CSV table of C-alpha atoms and ligand atoms in Angstrom, one decimal:
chain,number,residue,atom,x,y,z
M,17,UNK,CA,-21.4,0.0,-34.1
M,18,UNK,CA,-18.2,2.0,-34.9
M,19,UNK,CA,-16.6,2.4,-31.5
M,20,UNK,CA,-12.9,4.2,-32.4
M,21,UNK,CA,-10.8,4.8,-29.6
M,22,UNK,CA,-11.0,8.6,-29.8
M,23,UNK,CA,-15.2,8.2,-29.3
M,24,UNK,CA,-14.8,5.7,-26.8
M,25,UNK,CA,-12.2,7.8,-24.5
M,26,UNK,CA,-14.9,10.6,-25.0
M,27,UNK,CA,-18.0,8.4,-23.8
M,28,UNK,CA,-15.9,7.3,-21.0
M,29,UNK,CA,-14.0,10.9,-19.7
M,30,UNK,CA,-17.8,11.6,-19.7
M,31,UNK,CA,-19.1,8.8,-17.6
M,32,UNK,CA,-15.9,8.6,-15.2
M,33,UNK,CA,-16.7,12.7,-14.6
M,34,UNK,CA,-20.0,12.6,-13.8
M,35,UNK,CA,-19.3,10.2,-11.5
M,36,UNK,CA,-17.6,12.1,-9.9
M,37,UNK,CA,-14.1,10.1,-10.7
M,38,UNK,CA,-11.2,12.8,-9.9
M,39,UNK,CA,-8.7,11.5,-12.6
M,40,UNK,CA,-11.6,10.5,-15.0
M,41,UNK,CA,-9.0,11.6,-18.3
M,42,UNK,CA,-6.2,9.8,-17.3
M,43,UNK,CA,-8.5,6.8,-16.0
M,44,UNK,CA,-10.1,6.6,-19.4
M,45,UNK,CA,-6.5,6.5,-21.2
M,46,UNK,CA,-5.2,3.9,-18.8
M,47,UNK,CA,-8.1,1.8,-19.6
M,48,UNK,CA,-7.9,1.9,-23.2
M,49,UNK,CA,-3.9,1.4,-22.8
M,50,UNK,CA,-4.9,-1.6,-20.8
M,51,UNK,CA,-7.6,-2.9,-23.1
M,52,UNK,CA,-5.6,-2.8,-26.3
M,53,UNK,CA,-1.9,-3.1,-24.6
M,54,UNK,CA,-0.7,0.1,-26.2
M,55,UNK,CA,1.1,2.5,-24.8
M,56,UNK,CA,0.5,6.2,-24.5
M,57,UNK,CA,1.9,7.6,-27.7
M,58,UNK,CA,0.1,4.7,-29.5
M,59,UNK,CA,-2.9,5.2,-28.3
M,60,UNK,CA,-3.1,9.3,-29.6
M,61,UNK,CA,-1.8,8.0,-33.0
M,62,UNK,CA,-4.5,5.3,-33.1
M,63,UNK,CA,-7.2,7.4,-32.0
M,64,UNK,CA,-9.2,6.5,-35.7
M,65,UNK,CA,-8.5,2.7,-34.7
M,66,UNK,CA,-12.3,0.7,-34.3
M,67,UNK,CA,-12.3,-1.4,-31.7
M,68,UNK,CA,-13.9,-5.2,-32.2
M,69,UNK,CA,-16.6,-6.0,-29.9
M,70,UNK,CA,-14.7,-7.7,-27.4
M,71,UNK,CA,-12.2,-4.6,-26.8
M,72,UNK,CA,-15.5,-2.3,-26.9
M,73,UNK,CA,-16.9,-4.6,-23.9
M,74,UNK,CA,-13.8,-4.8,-22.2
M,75,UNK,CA,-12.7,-1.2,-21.9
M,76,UNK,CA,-16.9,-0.4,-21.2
M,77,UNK,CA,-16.4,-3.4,-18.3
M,78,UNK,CA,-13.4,-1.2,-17.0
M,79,UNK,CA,-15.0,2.3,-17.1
M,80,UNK,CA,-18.3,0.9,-15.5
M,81,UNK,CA,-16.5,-0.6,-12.9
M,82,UNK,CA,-14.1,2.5,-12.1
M,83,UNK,CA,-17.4,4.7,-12.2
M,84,UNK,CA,-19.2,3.2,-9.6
M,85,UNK,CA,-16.5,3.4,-7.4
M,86,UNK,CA,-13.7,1.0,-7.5
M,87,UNK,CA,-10.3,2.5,-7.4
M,88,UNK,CA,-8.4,2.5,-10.9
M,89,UNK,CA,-5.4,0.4,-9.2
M,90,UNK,CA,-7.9,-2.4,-8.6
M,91,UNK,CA,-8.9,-2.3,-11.9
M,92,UNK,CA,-5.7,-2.3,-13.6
M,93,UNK,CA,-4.3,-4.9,-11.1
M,94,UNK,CA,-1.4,-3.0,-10.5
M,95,UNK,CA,0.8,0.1,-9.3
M,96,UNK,CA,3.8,1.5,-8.7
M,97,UNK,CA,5.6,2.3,-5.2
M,98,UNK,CA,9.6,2.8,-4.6
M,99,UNK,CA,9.9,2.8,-8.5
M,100,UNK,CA,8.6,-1.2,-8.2
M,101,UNK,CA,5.5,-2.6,-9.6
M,102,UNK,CA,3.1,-4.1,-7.2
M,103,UNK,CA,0.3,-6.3,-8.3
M,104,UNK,CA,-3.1,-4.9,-6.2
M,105,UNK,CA,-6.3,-6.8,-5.5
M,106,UNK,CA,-9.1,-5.9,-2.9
M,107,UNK,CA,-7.4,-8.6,-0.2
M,108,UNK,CA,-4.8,-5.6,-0.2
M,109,UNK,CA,-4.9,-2.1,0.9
M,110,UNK,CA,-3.2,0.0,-2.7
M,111,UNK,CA,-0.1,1.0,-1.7
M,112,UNK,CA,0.3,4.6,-1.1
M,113,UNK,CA,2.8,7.2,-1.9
M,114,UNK,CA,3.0,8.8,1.6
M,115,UNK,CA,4.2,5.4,3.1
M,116,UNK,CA,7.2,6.1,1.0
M,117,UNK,CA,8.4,8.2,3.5
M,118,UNK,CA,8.3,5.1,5.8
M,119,UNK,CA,10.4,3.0,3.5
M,120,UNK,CA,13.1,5.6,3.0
M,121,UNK,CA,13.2,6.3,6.7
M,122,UNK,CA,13.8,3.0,7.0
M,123,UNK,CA,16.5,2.3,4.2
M,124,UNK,CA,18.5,4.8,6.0
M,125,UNK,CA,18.1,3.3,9.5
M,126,UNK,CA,18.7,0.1,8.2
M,127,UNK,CA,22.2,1.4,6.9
M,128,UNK,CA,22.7,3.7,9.9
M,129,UNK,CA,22.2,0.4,12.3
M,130,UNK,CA,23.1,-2.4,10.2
M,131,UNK,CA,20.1,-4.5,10.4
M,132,UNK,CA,19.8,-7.6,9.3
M,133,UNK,CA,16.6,-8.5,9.7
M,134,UNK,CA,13.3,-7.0,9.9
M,135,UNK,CA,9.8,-8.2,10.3
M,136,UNK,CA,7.3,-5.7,8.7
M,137,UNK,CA,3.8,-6.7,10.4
M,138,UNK,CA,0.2,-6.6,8.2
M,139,UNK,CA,2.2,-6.9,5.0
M,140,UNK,CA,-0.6,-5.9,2.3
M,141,UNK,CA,0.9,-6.0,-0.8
M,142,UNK,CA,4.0,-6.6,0.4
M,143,UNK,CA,5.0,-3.1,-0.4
M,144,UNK,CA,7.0,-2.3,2.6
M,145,UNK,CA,9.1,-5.5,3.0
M,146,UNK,CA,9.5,-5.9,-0.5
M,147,UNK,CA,11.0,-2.5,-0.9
M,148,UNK,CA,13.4,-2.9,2.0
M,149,UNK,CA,14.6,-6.4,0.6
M,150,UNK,CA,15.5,-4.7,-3.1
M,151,UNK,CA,17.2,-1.9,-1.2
M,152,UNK,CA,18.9,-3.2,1.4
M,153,UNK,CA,20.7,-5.6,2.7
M,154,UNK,CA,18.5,-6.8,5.2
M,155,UNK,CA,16.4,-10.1,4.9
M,156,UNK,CA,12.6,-9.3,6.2
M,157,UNK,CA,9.6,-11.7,7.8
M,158,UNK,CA,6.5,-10.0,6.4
M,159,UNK,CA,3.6,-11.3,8.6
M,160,UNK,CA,-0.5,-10.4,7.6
M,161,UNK,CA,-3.8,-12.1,9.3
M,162,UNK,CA,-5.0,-12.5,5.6
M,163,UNK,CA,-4.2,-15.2,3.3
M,164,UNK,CA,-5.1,-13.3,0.6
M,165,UNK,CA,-2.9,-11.0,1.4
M,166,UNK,CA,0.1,-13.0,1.7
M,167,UNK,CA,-0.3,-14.6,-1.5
M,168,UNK,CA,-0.7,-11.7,-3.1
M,169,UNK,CA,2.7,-10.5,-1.5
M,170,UNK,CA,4.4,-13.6,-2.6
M,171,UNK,CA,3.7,-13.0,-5.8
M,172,UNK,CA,4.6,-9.7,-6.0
M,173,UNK,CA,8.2,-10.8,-3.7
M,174,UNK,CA,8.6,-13.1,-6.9
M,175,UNK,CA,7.6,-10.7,-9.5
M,176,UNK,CA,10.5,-8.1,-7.6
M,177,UNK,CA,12.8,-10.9,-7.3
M,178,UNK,CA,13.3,-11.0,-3.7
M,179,UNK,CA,11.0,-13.7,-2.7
M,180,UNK,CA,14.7,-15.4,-1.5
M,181,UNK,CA,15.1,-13.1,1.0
M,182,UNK,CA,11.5,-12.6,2.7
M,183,UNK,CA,9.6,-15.3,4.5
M,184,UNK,CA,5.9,-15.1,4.5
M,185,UNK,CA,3.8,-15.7,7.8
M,186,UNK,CA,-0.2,-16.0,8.2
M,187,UNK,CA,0.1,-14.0,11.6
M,188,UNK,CA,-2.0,-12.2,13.8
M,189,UNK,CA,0.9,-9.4,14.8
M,190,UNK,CA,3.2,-11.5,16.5
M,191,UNK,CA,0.5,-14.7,17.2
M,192,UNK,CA,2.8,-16.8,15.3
M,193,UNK,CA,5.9,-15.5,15.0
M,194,UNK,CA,9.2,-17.1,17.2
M,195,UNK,CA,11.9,-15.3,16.0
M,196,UNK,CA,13.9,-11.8,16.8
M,197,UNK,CA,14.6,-8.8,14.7
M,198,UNK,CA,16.9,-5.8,14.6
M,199,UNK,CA,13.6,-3.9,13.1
M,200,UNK,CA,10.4,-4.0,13.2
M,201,UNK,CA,8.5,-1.8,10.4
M,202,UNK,CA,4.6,-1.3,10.0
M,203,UNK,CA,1.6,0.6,8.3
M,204,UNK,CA,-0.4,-1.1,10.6
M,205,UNK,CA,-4.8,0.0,10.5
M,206,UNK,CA,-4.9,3.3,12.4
M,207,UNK,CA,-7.9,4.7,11.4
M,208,UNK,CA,-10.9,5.6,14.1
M,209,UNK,CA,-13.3,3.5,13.7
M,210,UNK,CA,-16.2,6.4,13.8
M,211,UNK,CA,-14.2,8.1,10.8
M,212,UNK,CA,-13.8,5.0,8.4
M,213,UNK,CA,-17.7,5.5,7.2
M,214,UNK,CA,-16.6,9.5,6.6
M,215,UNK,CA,-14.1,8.1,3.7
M,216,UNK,CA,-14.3,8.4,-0.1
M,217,UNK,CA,-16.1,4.6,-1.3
M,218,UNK,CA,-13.2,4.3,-3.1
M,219,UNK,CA,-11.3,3.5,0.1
M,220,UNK,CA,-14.3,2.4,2.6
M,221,UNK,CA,-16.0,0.5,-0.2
M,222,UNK,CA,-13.9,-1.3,-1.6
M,223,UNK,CA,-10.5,-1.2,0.4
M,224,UNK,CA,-10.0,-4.0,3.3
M,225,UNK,CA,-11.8,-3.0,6.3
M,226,UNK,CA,-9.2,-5.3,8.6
M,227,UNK,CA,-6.5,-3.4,6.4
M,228,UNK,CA,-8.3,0.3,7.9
M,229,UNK,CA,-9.9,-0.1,11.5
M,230,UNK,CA,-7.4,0.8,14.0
M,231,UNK,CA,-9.9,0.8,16.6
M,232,UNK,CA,-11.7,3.6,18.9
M,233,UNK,CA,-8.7,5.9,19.1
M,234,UNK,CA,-7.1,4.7,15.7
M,235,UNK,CA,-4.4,3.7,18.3
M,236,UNK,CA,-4.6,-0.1,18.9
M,237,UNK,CA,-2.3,-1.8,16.9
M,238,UNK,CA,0.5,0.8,18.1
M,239,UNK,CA,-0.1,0.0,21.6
M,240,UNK,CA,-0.1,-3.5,20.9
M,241,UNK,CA,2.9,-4.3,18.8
M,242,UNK,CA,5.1,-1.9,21.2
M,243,UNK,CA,3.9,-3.4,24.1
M,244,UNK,CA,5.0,-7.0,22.8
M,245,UNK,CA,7.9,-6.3,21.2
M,246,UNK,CA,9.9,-6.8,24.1
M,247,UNK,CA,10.1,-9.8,23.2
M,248,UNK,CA,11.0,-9.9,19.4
M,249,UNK,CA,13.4,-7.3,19.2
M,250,UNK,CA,17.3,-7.8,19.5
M,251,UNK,CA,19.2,-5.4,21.4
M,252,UNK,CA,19.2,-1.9,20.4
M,253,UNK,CA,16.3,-3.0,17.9
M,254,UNK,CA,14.6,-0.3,15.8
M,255,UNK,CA,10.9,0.5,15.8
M,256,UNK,CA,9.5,2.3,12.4
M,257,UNK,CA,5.8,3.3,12.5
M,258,UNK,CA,3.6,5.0,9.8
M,259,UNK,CA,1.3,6.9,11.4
M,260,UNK,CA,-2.2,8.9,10.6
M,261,UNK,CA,-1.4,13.3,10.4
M,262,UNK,CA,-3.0,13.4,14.1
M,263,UNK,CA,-1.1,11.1,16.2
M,264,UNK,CA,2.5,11.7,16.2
M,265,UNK,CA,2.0,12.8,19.6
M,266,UNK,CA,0.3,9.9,21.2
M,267,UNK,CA,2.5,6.8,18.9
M,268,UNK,CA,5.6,9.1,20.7
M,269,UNK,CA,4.0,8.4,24.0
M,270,UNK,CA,3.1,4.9,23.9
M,271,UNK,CA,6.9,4.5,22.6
M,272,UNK,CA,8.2,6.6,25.7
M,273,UNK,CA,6.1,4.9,28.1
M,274,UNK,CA,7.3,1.5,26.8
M,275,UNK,CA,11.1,2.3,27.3
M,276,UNK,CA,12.0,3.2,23.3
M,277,UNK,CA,14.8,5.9,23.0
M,278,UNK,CA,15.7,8.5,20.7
M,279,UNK,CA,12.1,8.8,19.6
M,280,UNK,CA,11.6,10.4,16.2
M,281,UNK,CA,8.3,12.2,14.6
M,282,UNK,CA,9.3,12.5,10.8
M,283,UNK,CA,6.9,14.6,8.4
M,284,UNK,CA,6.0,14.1,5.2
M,285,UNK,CA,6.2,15.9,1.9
M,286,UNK,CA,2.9,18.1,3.1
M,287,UNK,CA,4.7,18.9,6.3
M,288,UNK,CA,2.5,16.5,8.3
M,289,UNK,CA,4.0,13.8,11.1
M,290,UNK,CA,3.6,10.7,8.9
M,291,UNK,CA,6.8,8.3,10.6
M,292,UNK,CA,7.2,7.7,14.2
M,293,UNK,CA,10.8,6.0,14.8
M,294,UNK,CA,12.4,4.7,18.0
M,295,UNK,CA,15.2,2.7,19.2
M,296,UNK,CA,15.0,0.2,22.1
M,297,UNK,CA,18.6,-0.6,24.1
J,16,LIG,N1,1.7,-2.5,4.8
J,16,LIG,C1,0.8,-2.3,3.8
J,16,LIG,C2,0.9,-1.0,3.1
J,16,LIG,O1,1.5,-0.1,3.5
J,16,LIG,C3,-0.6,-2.5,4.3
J,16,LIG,C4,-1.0,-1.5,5.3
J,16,LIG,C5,-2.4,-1.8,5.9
J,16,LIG,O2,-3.1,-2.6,5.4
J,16,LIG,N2,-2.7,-1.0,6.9
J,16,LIG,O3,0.3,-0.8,2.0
């Protein structure tokens, strides 16, 4: 079989469209960049190009995979966030460009208030905390419940070239943590647990559940962290929250009622409240 790059992008686009893939085009390209390590101007001038058998079954192993359902960061074992690569993997929720919003936020604060240190709790990928190491000063304790998780973190703490400055903690929020911070920062789960089987399968498929499920009212992990970070935060400690579009209002409250100051709801690019922030004397 004659399988040329140009007739193998087609088959795939195809495939990755009828399944109902949004990106299907760009998908297909990123796989064939991936399967022959090209880049993108190489692969339009190679488009005559045959692949050998193995390519052929590695870039039809890719677009299989991506068409029933797994999201193209998974596949390519990587993505970008804060201009950083991040290496993905399904122990990790895929970093997402909204949580950038979080991250600057924070770089600013962390200026503003000269912290130190932070701890950024259910790490992921690491995205957060690694991003606040490269860009600030600060030195960070990035704490997850899942081992795979954290090594996946540590790796891409190495592969950003901060691993010196983070420390890595298998942690159920604070269970095992005995330090203070002048910050704490989290994306922590805060989706309703009714809606999670309402999401695309990308996400409730093949994303971590214990990386979604913020319980009944999406609101537990807020509720808990503030109410126990009384006892991890320095004085005039900081408080940075992602949040989901629908509960600025309520993260506020549970900030309020725990004694945090100066309480902040910051939108995102779409206009909707995406960062909570708050300060506690
Ligand atoms: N902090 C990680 C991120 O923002 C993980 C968040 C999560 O798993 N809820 O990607």
């Amino acid at each position: 079989m004659n399988n040329t790059v140009e007739s193998s992008l087609l088959w795939a686009k195809k495939l990755l469209k009828e399944n109902e893939c949004e990106s299907y085009a760009l998908d297909a390209e990123l796989f064939m960049m991936k399967t022959l390590d090209i880049s993108r101007v190489k692969l339009f001038i190679e488009g005559k190009k045959v692949l050998s058998d193995d390519e052929y079954k590695k870039f039809k192993e890719y677009v299989e995979k991506r068409a029933s359902g797994v999201p193209t960061q998974y596949i390519l074992g990587s993505c970008e966030f804060m201009s950083l690569e991040f290496f993905v993997n399904p122990f990790t929720l895929i970093p997402r460009n909204d949580t950038e919003i979080l991250v600057e936020t924070a770089i600013e604060s962390f200026k503003k208030y000269r912290v130190k240190n932070f701890i950024d709790i259910g790490t992921g990928s690491g995205c957060i905390a690694i991003s606040l190491a490269y860009y600030t000063e600060a030195r960070g304790t990035a704490v997850d419940i899942s081992e795979g998780a954290l090594d996946t973190a540590r790796r891409n703490a190495k592969h950003n070239e901060v691993f010196a400055k983070l420390n890595f903690v298998l942690s159920d929020v604070f269970s095992n943590i005995n330090d203070k911070f002048d910050a704490i920062v989290s994306n922590p789960p805060y989706i309703k647990t009714d809606v999670i089987k309402g999401l695309m399968r990308e996400v409730k498929d093949n994303e971590p559940y214990n990386a979604l499920d913020g319980g009944d009212d999406g609101l537990y992990f807020y509720r808990k962290i503030v109410k126990e970070s009384v006892d991890y935060l320095n004085k005039n400690g900081l408080i940075l929250f992602e949040i989901g579009y629908d509960q600025g209002e309520d993260v506020k409250n549970i900030l309020v009622e725990n004694g945090f100051c100066d309480v902040k709801v910051i939108k995102d690019l779409a206009g909707l409240d995406r960062v909570v922030t708050g300060i506690k004397l």
